[in-house]
Structure formats: structure tokens, C-alpha cells
Tab-separated table of C-alpha atoms in Angstrom:
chain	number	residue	atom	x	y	z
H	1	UNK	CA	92.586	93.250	-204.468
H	2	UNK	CA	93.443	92.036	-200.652
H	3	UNK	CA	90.514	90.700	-199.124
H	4	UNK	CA	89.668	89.266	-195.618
H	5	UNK	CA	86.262	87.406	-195.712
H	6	UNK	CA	85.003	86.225	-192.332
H	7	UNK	CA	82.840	83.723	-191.586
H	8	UNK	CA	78.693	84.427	-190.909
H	9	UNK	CA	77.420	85.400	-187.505
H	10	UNK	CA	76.595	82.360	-185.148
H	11	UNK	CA	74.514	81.920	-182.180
H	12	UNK	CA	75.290	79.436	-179.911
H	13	UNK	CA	74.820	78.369	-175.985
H	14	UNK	CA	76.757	78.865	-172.877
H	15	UNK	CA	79.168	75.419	-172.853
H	16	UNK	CA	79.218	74.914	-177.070
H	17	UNK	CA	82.447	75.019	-178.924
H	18	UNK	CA	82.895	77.301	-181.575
H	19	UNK	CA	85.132	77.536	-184.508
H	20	UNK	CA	85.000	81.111	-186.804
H	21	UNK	CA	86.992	81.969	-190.237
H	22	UNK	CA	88.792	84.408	-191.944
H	23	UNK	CA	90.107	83.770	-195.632
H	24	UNK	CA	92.122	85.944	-197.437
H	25	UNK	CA	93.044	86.501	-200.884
H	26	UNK	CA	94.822	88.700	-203.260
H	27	UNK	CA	97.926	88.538	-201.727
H	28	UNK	CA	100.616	85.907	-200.090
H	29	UNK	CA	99.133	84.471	-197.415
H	30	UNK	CA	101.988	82.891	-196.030
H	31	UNK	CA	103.995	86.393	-195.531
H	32	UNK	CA	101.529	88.088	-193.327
H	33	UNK	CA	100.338	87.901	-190.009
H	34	UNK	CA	96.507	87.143	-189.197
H	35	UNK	CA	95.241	89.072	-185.868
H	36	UNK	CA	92.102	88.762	-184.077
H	37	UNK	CA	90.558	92.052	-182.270
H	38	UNK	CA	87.111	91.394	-179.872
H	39	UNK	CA	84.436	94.120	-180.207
H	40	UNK	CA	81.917	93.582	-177.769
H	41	UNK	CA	78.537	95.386	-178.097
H	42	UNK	CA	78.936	99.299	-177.385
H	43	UNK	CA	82.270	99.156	-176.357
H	44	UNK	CA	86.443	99.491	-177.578
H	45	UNK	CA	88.211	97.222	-179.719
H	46	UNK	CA	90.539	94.674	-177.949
H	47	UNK	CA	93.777	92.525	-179.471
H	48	UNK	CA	93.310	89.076	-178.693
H	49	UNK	CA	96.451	87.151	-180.532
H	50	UNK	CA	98.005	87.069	-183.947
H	51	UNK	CA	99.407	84.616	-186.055
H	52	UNK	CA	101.926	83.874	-188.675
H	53	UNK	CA	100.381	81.292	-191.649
H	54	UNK	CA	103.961	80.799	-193.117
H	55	UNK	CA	104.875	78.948	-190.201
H	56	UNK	CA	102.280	78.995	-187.611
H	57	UNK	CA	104.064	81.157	-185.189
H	58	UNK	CA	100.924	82.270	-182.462
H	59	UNK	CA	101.174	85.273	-179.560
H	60	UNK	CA	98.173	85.323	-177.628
H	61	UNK	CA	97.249	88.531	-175.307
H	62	UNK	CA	97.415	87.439	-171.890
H	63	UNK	CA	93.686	88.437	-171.327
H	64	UNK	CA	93.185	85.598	-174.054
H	65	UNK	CA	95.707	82.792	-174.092
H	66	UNK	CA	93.922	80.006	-172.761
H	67	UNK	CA	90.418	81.264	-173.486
H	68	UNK	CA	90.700	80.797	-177.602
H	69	UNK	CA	93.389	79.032	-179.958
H	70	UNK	CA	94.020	80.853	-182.841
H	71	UNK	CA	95.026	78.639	-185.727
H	72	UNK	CA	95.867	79.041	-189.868
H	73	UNK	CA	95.670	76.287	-192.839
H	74	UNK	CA	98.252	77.905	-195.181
H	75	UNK	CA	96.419	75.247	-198.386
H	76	UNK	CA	93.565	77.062	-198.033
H	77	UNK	CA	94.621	80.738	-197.336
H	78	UNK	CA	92.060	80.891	-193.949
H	79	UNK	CA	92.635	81.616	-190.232
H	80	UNK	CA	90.674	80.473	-187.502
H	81	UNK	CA	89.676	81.345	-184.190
H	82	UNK	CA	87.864	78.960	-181.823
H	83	UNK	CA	86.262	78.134	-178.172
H	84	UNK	CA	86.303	75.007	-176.385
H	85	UNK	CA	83.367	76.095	-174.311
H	86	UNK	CA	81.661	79.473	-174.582
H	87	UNK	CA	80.382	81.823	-172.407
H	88	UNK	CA	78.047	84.554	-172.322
H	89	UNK	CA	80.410	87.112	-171.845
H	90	UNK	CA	82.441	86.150	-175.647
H	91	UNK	CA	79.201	87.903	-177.287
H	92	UNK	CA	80.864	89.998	-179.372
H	93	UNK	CA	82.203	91.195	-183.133
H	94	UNK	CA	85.113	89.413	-183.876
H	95	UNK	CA	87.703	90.888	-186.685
H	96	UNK	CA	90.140	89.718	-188.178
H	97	UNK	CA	92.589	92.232	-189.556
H	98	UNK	CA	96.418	91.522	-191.707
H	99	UNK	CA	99.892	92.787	-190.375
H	100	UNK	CA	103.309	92.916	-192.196
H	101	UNK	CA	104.759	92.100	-188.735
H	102	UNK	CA	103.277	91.430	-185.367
H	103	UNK	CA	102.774	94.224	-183.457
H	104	UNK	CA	102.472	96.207	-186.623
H	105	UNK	CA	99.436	98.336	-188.122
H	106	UNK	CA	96.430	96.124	-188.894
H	107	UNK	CA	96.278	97.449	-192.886
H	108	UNK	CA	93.113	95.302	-194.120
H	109	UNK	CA	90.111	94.183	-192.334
H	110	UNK	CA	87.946	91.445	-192.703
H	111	UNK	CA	83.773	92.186	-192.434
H	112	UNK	CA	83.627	90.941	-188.770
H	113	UNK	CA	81.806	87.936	-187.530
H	114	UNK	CA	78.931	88.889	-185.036
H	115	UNK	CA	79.147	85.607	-182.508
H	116	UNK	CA	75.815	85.396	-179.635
H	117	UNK	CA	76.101	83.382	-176.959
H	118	UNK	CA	72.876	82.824	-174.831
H	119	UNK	CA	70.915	80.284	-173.308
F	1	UNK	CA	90.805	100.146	-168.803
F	2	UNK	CA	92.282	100.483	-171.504
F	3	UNK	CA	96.271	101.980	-170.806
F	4	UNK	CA	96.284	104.366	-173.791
F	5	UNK	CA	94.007	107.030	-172.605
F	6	UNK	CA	91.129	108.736	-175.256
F	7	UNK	CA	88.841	111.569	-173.952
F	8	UNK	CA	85.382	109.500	-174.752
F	9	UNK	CA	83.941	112.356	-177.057
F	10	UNK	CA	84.766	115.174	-179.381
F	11	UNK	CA	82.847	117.686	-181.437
F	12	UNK	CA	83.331	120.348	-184.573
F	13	UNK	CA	81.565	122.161	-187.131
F	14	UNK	CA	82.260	122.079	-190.626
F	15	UNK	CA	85.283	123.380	-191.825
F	16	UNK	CA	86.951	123.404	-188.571
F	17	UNK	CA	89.698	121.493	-187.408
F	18	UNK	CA	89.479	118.846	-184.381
F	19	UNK	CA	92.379	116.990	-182.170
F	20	UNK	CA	92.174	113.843	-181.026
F	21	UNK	CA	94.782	112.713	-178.159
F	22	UNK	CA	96.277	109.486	-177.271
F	23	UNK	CA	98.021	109.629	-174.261
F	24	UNK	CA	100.713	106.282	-173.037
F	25	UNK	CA	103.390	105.397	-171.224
F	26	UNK	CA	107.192	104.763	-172.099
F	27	UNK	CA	106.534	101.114	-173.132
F	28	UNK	CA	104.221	102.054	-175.563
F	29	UNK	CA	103.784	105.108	-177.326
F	30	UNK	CA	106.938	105.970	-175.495
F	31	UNK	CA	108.844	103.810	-177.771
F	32	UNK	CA	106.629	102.357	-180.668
F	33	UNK	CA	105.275	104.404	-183.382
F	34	UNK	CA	101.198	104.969	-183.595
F	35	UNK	CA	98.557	103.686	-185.298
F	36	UNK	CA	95.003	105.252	-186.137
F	37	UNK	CA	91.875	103.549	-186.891
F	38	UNK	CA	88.280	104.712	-188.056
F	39	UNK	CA	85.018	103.244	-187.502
F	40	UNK	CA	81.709	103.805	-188.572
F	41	UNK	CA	78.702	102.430	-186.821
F	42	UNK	CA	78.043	98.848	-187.983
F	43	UNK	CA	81.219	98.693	-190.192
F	44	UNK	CA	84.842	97.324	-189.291
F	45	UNK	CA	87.996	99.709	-188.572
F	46	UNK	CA	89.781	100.779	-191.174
F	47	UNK	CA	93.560	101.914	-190.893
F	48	UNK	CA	93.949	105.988	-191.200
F	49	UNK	CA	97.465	106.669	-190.165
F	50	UNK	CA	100.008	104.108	-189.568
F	51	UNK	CA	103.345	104.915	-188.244
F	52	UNK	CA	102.888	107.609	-185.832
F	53	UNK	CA	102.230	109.839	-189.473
F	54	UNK	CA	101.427	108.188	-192.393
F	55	UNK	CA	98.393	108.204	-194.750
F	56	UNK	CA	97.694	105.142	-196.730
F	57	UNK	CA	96.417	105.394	-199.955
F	58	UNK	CA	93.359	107.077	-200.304
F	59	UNK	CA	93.175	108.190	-196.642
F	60	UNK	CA	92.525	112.344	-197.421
F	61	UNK	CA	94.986	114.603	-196.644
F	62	UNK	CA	92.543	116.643	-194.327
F	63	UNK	CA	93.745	113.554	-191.678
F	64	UNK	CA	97.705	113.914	-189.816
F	65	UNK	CA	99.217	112.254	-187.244
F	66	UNK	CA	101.932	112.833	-184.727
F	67	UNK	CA	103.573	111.375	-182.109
F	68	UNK	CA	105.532	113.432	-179.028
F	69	UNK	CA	107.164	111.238	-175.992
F	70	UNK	CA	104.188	109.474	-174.594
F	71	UNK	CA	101.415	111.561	-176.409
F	72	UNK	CA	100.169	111.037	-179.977
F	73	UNK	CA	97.443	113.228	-181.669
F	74	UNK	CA	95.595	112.853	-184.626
F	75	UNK	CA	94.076	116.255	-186.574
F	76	UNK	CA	91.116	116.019	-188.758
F	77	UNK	CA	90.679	119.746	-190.255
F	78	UNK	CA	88.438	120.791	-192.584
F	79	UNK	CA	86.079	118.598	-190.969
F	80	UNK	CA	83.221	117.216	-192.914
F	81	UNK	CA	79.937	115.486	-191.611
F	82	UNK	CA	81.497	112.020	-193.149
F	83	UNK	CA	84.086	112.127	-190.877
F	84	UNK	CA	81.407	111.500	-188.088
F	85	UNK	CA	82.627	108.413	-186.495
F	86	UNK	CA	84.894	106.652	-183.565
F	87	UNK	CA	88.413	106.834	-183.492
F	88	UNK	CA	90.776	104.400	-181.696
F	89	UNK	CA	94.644	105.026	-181.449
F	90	UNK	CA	97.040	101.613	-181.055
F	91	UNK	CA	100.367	100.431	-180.459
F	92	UNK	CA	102.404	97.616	-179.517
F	93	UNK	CA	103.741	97.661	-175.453
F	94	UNK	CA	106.930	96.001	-175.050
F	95	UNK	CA	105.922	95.140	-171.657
F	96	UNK	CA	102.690	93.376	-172.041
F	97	UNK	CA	103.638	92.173	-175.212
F	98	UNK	CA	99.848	93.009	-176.642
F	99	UNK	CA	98.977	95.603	-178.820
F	100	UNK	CA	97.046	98.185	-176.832
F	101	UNK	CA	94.370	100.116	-178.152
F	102	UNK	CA	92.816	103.163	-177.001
F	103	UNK	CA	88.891	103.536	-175.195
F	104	UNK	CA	87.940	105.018	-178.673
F	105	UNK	CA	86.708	108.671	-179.464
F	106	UNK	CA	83.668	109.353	-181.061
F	107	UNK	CA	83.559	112.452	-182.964
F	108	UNK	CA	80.207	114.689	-183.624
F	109	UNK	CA	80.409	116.860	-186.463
């Protein structure tokens, strides 16, 4: 069975880094791609940036790159996404979802990881 | 602002059948097949058609998709209170080089 298991919800403040996870199992992690989609509270969903865990190929949406890295470690079948310095305004859900090709239909979903930033 | 447009709401009765519209542009749905996701409240999306008109397994055949030039549509008919939930259409833009997803519609049933 293909699961995606995301890390639990943090709460942190304005200015402190952040590193969430996604793992996945039942299937080759190395031959799919790992996106990340943004969910802040009441509103749409948002692609932020995909990557490849075979070879650690990365796009980033340009409303992202340089406000997260988005990172695999193929040994231990689990993507990451993380902040250097947070701000209020990344309080959101954060899924991770799997692609057979970037760009492509997001076919399993992990649980989402709730992140709060406040002061 | 999202650049595939969703009308924010639709509604049904049981047993009827709704339409849900996606509308694009040429870089998008113009040229790259669809993608439909479901959400319930509190849950994560879950795929319901992929490729402008595909069910994956276990997606009910009350739910088709179709794609027309810029415009894609989803159907839902014999609609069922379960089906009560938002409904976000996607697809890559060549242009932007993003996947774009639509504002969401939230069906009532």
C-alpha cells in the first residue's frame, strides 16, 4: 500500500527555522517525484516545488524559490521541506503529494502537516 | 488570483447532476490535460480525475471529466450528500512552469 506520512504539526516564532517530513513507502521511492502544495487557513491549494529522490532534480514555483528548499534522502525514503527564517504569513497546511512526472497528477497524498507561526 | 478560474460555489439536490467549470488559457488547459481533486473539510485532496478524463480506481463512476480548448468541466450526477465537499481543478502552464490550481469550488448538496 503507497503511503505518504508527514511529519506532526509545529508551532514556532517569527525568525525560527523549520524543517518538515514526508516519508513514503510501498513503492520505489527513487522513481517518483515528491511535491509540496501550501494550504493556508480558509483558502486554495498552492504548488510550491517538486522533486525527484532518484537524483535530486528540484523545480521550485517562482512564488517559492528562495523562500523554502525542498530536499529528499533517497536511504531513508523521506522528503523534506524547510525555512531558514519563518514568518507569520507561512501558517499554513503543508502536503505533500507523489507524481509519476513533474507536472503530472498528484496520485497519493500525505496527511498534511499543520505548521503555526506566531509570536 | 489564481489563473484557472472556479465559480466559488455550487449547489444540487440528490439525484441531480452538477457541473463544475475550470476555465484557462492556451498555456495551460489550452495544451495540458486536467486534473481533479476532492477535499473534505479537515482532510487532504485526493485525486478524482486525472488526465482531462480518467477515474482512478475506486473513484465512482457518478464523477467525469472533460476537457474543451481552454475549458475543462467536471460532472458529478446522481449527486449524493457525501459528495459535499471542495473541488479544485489543476494543470501544468508551460509558461510559468508551476502547476496551477484552481480557487476551489465548494459544492452544497
Amino acid at each position: 500500500e503507497v503511503q505518504l506520512v508527514q511529519s506532526g504539526a509545529e508551532v514556532k516564532k517569527p525568525g525560527e527555522s523549520l524543517k518538515i517530513s514526508c516519508k513514503g513507502s510501498g513503492y520505489s521511492f527513487t522513481t517518483y517525484w515528491i511535491g509540496w502544495v501550501r494550504q493556508m487557513p480558509g483558502k486554495g491549494l498552492e504548488w510550491m516545488g517538486i522533486i525527484y529522490p532518484g537524483d535530486s532534480d528540484t523545480r521550485y514555483s517562482p512564488s517559492f524559490r528562495g523562500q523554502v528548499t525542498i530536499s529528499a534522502d533517497k536511504s531513508i525514503n523521506t522528503a523534506y521541506l524547510q525555512w531558514s527564517s519563518l514568518k507569520a504569513s507561512d501558517t499554513a497546511m503543508y502536503y505533500c503529494a507523489r507524481s509519476a512526472y513533474s507536472g503530472h497528477e498528484a496520485d497519493y497524498w500525505g496527511q498534511g502537516t499543520l505548521v503555526t507561526v506566531s509570536s | 488570483q489564481s489563473v484557472l478560474t472556479q465559480a466559488p460555489s455550487a449547489s444540487g439536490t440528490p439525484g441531480q447532476k452538477v457541473t463544475i467549470s475550470c476555465s484557462g488559457g492556451t498555456s495551460n488547459l489550452g495544451n495540458n490535460p486536467v486534473n481533479w481533486y476532492q477535499q473534505f473539510p479537515g482532510a487532504a485532496p485526493k485525486l478524482l480525475i486525472y488526465r482531462s478524463n480518467q477515474r482512478p480506481s475506486g473513484v465512482p463512476d457518478r464523477f467525469s471529466g472533460s476537457k474543451s480548448g481552454t475549458s475543462a468541466s467536471l460532472a458529478i450526477s446522481g449527486l449524493q450528500s457525501e459528495d459535499e465537499a471542495d473541488y479544485y481543478c489543476a494543470a501544468w502552464d508551460d509558461s510559468l512552469n508551476v502547476v496551477l490550481f484552481g480557487g476551489g469550488t465548494k459544492l452544497s448538496v
